[in-house]
Short mmCIF file of C-alpha atoms and ligand atoms in Angstrom, two decimals:
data_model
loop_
_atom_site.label_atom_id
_atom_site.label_comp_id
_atom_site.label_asym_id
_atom_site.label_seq_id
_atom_site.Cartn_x
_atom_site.Cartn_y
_atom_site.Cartn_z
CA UNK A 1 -6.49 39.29 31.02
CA UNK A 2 -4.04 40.22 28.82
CA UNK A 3 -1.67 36.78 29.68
CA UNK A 4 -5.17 34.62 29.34
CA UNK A 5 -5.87 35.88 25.80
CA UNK A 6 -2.31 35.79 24.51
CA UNK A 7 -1.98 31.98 25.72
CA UNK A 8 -5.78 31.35 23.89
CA UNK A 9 -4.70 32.81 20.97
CA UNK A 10 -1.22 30.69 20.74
CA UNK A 11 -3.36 27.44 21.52
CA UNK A 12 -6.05 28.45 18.22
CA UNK A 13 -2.81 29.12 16.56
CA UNK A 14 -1.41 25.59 17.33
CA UNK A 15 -4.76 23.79 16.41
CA UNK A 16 -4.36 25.40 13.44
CA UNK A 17 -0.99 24.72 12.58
CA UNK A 18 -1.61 21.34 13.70
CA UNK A 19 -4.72 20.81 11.50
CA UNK A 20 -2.35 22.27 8.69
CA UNK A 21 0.59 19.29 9.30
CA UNK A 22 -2.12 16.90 9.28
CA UNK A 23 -3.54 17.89 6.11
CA UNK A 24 0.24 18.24 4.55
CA UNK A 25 1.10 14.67 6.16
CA UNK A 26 -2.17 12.99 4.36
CA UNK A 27 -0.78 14.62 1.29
CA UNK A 28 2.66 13.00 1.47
CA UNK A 29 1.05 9.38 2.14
CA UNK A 30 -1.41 10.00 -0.71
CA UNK A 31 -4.20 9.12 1.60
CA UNK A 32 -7.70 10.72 0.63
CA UNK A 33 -10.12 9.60 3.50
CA UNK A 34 -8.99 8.47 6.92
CA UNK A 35 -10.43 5.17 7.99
CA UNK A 36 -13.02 5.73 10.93
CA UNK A 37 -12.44 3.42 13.52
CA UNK A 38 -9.55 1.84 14.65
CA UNK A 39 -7.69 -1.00 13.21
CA UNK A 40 -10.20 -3.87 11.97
CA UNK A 41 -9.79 -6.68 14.15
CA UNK A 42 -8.12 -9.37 11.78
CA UNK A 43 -5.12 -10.16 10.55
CA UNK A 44 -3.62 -8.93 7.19
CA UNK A 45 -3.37 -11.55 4.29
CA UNK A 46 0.01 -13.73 4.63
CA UNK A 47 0.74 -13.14 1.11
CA UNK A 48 0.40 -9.44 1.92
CA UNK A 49 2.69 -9.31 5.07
CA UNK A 50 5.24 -11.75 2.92
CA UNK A 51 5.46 -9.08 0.50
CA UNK A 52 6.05 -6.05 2.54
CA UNK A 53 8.56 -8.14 4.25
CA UNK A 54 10.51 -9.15 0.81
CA UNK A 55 10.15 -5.11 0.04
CA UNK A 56 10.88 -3.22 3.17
CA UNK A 57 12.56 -3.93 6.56
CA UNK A 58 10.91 -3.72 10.08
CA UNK A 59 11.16 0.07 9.64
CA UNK A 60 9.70 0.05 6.21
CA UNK A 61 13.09 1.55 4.70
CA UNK A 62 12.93 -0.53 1.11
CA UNK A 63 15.20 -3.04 0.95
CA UNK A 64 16.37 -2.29 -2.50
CA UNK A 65 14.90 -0.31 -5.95
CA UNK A 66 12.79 -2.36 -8.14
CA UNK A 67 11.36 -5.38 -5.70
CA UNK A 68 7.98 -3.76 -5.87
CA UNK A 69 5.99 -3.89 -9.29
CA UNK A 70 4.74 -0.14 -9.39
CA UNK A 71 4.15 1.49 -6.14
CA UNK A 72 1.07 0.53 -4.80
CA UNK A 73 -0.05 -2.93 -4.11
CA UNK A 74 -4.36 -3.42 -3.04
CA UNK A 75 -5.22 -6.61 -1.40
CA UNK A 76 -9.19 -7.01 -2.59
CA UNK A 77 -11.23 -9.27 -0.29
CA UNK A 78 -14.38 -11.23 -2.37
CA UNK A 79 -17.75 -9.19 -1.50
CA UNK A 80 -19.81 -11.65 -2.53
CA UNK A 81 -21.17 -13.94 0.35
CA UNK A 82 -23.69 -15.74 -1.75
CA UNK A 83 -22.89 -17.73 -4.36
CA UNK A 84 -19.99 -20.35 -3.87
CA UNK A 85 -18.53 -20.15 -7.50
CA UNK A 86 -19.03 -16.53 -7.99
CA UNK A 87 -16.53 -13.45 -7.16
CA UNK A 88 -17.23 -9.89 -6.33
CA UNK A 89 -14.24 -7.30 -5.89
CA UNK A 90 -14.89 -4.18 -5.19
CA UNK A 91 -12.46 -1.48 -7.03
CA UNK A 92 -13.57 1.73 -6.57
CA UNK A 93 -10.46 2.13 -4.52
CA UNK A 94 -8.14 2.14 -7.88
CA UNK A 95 -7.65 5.99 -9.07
CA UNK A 96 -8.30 7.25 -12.29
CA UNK A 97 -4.90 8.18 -12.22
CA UNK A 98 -3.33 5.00 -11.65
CA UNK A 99 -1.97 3.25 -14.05
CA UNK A 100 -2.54 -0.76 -13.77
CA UNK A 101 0.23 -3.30 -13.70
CA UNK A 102 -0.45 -6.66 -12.93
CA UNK A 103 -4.04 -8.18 -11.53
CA UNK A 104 -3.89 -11.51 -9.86
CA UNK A 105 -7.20 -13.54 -8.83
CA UNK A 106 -6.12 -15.57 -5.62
CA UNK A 107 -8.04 -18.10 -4.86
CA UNK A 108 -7.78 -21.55 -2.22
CA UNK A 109 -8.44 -24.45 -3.77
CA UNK A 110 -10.08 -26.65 -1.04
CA UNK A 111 -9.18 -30.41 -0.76
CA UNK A 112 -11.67 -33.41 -1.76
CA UNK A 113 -11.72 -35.84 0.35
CA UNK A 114 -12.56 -39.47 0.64
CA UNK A 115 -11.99 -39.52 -3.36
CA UNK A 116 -10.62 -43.17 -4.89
CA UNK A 117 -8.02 -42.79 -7.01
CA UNK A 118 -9.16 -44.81 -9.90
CA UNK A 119 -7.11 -43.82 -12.64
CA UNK A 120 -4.77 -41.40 -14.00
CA UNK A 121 -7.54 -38.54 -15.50
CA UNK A 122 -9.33 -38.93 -12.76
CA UNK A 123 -6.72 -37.38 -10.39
CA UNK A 124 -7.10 -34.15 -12.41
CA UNK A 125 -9.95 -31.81 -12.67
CA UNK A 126 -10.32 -28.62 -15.18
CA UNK A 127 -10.89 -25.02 -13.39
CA UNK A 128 -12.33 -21.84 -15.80
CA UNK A 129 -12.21 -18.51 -14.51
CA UNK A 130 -14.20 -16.27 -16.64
CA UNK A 131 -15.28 -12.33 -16.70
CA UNK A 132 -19.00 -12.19 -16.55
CA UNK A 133 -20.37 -10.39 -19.11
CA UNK A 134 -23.92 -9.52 -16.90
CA UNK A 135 -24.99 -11.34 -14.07
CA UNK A 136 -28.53 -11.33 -14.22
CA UNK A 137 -28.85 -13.43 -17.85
CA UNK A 138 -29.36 -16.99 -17.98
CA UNK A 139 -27.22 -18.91 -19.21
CA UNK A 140 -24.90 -16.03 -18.10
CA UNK A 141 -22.88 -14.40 -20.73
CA UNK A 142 -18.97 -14.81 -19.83
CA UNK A 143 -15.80 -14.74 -21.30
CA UNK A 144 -12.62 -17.29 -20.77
CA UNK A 145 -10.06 -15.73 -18.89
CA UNK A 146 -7.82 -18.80 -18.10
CA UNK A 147 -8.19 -22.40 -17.85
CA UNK A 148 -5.78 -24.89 -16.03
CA UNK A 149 -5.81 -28.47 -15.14
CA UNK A 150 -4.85 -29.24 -10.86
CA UNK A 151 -4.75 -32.24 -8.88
CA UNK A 152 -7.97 -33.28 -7.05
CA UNK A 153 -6.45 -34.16 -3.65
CA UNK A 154 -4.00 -31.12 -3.15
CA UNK A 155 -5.38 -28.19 -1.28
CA UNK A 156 -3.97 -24.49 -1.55
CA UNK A 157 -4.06 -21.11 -3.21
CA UNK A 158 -4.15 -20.38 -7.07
CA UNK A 159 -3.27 -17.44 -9.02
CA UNK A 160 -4.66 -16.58 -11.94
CA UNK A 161 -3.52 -13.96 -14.04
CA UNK A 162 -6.48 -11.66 -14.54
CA UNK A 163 -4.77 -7.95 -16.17
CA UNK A 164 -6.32 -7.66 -18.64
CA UNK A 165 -9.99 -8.24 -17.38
CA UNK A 166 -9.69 -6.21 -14.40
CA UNK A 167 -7.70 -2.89 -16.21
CA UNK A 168 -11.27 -3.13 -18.33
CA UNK A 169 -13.19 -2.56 -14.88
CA UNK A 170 -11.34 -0.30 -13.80
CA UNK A 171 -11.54 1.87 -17.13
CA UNK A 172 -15.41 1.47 -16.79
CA UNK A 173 -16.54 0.37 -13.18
CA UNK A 174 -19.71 -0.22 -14.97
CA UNK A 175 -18.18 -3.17 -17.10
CA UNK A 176 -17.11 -5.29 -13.74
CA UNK A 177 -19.71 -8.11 -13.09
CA UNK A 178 -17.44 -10.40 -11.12
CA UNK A 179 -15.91 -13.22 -11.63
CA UNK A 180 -17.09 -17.32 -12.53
CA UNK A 181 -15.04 -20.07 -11.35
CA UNK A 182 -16.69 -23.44 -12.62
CA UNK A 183 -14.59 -27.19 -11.97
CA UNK A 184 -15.07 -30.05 -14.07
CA UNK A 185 -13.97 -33.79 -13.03
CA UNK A 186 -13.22 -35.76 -15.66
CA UNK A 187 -13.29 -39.29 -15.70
CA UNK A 188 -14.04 -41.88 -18.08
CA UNK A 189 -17.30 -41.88 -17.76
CA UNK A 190 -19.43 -38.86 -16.69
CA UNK A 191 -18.66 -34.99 -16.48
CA UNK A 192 -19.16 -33.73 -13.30
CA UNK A 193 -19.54 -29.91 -12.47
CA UNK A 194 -18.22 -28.32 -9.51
CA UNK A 195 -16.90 -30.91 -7.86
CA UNK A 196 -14.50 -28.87 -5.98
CA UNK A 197 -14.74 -25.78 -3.85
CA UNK A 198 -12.45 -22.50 -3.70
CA UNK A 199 -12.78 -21.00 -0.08
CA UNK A 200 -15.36 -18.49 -0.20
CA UNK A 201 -16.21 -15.26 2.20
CA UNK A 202 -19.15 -15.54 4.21
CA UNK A 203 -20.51 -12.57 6.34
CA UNK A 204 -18.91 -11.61 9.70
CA UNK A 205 -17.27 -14.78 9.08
CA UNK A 206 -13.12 -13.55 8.31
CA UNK A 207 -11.23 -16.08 7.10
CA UNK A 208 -7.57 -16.16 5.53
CA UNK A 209 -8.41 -18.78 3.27
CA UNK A 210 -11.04 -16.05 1.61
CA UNK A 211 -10.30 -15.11 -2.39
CA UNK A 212 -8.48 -12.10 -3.05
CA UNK A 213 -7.69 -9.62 -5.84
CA UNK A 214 -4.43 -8.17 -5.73
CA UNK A 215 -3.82 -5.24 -7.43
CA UNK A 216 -0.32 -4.17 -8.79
CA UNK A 217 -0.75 -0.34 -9.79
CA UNK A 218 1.44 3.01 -10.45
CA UNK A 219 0.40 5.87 -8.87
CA UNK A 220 2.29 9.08 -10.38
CA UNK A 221 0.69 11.47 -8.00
CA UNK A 222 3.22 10.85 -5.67
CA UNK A 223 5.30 14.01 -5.59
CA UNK A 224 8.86 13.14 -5.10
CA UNK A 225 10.38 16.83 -4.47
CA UNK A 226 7.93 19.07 -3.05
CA UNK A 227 7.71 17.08 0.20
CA UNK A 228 10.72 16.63 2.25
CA UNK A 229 11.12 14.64 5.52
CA UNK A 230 12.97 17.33 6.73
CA UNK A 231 10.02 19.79 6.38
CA UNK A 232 7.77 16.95 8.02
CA UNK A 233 10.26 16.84 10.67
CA UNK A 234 10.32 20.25 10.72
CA UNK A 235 6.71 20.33 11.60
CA UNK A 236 6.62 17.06 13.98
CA UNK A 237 9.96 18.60 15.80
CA UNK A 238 8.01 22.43 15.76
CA UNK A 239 4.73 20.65 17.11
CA UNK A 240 6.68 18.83 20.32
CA UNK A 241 8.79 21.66 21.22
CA UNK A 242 8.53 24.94 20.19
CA UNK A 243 11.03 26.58 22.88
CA UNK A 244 13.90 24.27 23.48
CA UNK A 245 16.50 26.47 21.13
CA UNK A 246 20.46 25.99 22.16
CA UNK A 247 23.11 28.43 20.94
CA UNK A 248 25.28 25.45 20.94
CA UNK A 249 23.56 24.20 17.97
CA UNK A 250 25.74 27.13 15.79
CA UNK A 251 28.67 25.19 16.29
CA UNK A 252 28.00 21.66 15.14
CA UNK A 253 28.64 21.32 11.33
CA UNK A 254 25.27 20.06 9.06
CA UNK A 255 24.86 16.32 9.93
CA UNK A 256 22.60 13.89 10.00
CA UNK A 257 20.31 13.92 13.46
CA UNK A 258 17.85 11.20 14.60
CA UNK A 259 14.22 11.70 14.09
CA UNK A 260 11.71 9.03 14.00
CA UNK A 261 7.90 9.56 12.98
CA UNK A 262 5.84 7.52 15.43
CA UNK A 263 2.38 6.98 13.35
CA UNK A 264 1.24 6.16 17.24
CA UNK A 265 2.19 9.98 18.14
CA UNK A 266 0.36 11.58 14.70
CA UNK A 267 -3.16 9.48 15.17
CA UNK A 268 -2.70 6.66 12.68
CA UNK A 269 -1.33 3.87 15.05
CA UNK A 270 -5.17 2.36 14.23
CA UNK A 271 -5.09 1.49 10.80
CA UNK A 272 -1.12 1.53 10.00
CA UNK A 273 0.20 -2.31 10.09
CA UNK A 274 4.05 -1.55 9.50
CA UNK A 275 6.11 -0.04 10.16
CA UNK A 276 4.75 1.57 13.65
CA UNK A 277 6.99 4.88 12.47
CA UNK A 278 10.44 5.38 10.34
CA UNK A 279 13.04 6.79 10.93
CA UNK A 280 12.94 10.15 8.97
CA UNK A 281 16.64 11.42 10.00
CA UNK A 282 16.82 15.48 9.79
CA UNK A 283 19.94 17.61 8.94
CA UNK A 284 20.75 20.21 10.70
CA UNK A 285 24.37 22.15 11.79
CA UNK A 286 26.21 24.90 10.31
CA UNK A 287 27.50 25.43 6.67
CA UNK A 288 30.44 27.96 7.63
CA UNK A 289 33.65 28.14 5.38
CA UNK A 290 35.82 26.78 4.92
CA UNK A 291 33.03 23.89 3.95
CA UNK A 292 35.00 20.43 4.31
CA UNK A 293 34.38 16.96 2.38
CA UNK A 294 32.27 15.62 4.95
CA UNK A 295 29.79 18.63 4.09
CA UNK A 296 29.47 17.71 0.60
CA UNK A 297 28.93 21.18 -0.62
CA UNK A 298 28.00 22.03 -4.27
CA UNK A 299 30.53 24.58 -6.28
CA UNK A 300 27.93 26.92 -5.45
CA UNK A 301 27.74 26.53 -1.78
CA UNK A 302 31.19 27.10 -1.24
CA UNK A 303 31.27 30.12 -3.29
CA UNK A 304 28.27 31.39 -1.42
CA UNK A 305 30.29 30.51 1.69
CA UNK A 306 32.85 32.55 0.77
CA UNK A 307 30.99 35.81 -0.46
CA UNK A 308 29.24 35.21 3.25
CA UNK A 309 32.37 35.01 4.71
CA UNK A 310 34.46 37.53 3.22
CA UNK A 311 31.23 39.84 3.96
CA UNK A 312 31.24 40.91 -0.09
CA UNK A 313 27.49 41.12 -0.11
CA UNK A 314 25.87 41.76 3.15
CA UNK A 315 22.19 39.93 2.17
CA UNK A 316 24.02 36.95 1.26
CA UNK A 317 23.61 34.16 4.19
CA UNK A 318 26.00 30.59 4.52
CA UNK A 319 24.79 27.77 2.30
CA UNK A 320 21.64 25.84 4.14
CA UNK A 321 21.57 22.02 5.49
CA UNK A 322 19.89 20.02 3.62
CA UNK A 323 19.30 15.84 2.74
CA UNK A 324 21.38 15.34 -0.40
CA UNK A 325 20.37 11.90 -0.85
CA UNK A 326 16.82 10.63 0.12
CA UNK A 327 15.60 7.03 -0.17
CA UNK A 328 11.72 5.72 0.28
CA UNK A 329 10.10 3.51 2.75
CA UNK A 330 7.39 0.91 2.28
CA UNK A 331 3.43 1.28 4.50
CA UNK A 332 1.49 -1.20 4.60
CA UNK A 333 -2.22 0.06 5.99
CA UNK A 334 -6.15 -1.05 6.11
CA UNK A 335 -8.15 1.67 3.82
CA UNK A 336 -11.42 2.86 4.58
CA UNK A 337 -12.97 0.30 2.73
CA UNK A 338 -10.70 -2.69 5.03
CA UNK A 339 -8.59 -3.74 1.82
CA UNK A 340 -5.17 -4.19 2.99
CA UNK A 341 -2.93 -1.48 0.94
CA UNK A 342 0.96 -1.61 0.20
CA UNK A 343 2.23 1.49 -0.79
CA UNK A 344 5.84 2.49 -1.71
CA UNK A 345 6.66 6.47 -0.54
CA UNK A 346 9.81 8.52 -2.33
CA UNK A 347 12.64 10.47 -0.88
CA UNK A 348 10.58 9.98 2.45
CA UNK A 349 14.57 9.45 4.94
CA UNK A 350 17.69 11.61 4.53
CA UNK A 351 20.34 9.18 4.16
CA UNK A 352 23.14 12.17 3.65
CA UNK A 353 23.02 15.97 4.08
CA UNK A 354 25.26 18.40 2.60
CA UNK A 355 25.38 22.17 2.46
CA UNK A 356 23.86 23.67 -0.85
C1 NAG E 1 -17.76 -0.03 -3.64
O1 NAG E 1 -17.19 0.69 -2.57
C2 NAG E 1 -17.56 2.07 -2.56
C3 NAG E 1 -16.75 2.77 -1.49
O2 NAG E 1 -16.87 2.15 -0.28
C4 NAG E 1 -19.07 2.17 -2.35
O3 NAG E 1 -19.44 3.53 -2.35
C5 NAG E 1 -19.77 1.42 -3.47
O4 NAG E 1 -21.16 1.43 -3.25
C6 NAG E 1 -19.28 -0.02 -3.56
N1 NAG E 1 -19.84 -0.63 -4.75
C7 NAG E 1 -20.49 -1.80 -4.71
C8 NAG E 1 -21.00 -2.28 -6.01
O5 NAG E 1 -20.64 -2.44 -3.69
C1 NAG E 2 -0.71 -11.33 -17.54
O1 NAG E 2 -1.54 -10.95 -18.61
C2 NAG E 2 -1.13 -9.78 -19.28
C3 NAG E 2 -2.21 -9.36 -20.27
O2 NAG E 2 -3.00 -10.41 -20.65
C4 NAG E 2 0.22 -10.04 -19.94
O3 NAG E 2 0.65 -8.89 -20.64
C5 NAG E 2 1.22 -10.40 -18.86
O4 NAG E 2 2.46 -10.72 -19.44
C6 NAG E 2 0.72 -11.57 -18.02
N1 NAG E 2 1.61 -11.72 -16.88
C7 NAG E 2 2.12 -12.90 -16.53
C8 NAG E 2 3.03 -12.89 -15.34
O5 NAG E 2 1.88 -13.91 -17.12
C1 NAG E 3 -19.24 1.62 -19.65
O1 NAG E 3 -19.82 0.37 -19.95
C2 NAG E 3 -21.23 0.41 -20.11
C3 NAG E 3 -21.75 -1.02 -20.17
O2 NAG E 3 -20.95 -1.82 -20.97
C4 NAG E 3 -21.54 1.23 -21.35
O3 NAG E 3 -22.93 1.28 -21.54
C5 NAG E 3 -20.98 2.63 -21.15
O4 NAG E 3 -21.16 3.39 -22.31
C6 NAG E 3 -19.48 2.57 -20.80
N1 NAG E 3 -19.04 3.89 -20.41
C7 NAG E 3 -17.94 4.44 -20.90
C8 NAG E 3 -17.60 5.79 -20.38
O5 NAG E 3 -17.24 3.89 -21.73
#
């Protein structure tokens, strides 16, 4: 019947508008392709959850402007599960329209044990890191990224400074061949190659100790104006209750209201790591005249308030509530390809609103 069809069409018109918001909110967090499955069963890298702690607070609001280098960081794990002195990263996950930053090799130095401590020069050993040019000729062709003297008997990460190498690769994906970390002992009396080991992946075998790439980029697709939280909230707010309307509502001057966006309530609680939502705020409340401090009207808002008022113009309707002053928030998330991926988000909470 008539009641039957009406209530099917409003559902198709809700999956719709649903399907829309979900679209719109994958816009805002810049996020092309949804993971699959759920969250990967391991834990972020240390340095990674260090970082978004240093940059954001347990609701991901940022902590203050200009902690973050760019606005997306990329944790890279080592693909290659072969060959202990060789390193694969993967970075087809960099756009073409980011701009690269800063690329650090991370790698743990393992400790040597049951090594006499002869003399001085013996303590140390020499570490390369070079690009490789190919990997298939022998001797392989490489070039000398960095080179650094370390202690034999101390065990823990390295960073290596790697910019210029990896902005190459990511130019032309073509050029990247990996990585070539060779150790060389020297003592008095013989060379000796590879002596030491840097922790290395190995299939279905996760460890934190693994080699990382970690990728400091700029991503100007991020649109700062077009999206504001109070049109997500809008849609999140429209989406949970589309009936609850109270005349009392007139009354109350534009403020700030409470709104948090649970990621658990939109679908993403799988792959998000922090926050588990933010708290967007919304503004909402009247903008009648006369429009006080608190309101923080523009010159034209209170002139618009007053043409509304004094009825000189009958289209003209009081000044809207809007956020005046917008800060970002921090996410820190697994991408479809398991990297671990910091990202830094734009006018994403109202902090004030005002009438304009
Ligand atoms: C890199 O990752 C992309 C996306 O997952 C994949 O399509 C591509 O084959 C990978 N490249 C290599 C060399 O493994
Ligand atoms: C890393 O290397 C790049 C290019 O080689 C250089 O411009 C940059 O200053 C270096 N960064 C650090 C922290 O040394
Ligand atoms: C990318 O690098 C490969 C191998 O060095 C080269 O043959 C190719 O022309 C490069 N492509 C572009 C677009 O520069």
């Amino acid at each position: 019947n008539e009641g039957n069809l009406l209530l099917l069409l409003f559902t198709l018109l809700r999956k719709g508008i649903v399907a829309e918001a979900m679209r719109r909110l994958q816009e805002v967090f810049d996020i092309e392709a949804l993971p699959h499955d759920v969250l990967p069963h391991r834990k972020p890298p240390q340095f990674m959850v260090d970082l978004f702690n240093k940059v954001a607070d347990s609701n991901g609001i940022t902590k203050a402007p200009g902690l973050l280098e760019g606005n997306v960081v990329r944790s890279l794990e080592d693909r290659d599960y072969f060959d202990q002195s060789y390193f694969y990263f993967n970075i087809s996950s960099v756009g073409r329209n980011e701009q690269m930053l800063k690329a650090e090799l991370r790698v743990f130095k393992l400790n040597k044990n049951h090594m006499p401590q002869k003399s001085f020069w013996q303590h140390f050993l020499k570490v390369d890191v070079y690009e490789l040019l190919d990997r298939k000729s022998k001797p392989q062709r490489r070039n000398l990224i960095s080179s650094r003297l370390l202690s034999l008997y101390t065990e823990g990460w390295e960073v290596f400074n790697v910019t210029q190498t990896v902005s190459k690769w990511v130019g032309n994906s073509s050029t990247n061949h990996g990585f070539l970390i060779t150790t060389t002992h020297l003592s008095r009396t013989k060379m000796e190659s590879n002596f030491v080991k840097f922790a290395k992946s190995r299939h279905n075998m996760r460890d934190n100790r693994n080699a990382f790439l970690v990728l400091f980029t700029n991503n100007d697709r991020q649109k700062s104006s077009s999206f504001l939280p109070s049109s997500t909230g809008k849609t999140m707010q429209q989406i949970r209750d589309t009936s609850s309307f109270s005349p009392k509502d007139q009354i109350v001057p534009c403020q700030l209201n409470d709104l948090f966006v649970d990621f658990h309530e939109i679908g993403w609680a799988g792959w998000i790591i922090f926050p588990r939502g933010y708290k967007a705020y919304y503004c909402k409340g009247a903008c009648l005249f006369p429009l006080g401090e608190s309101l923080r009207a523009t010159n034209h808002a209170t002139v618009q308030s007053i043409v509304h008022t004094l009825k000189l113009s009958k289209d003209v309707s009081t000044p809207c509530c809007v956020p005046d002053k917008l800060s970002s928030i921090s996410i820190m998330y697994f991408d479809d390809n398991e990297n671990v991926v910091l990202k830094n988000y734009k006018d994403m909470v109202a902090t004030s609103c005002g009438c304009h």
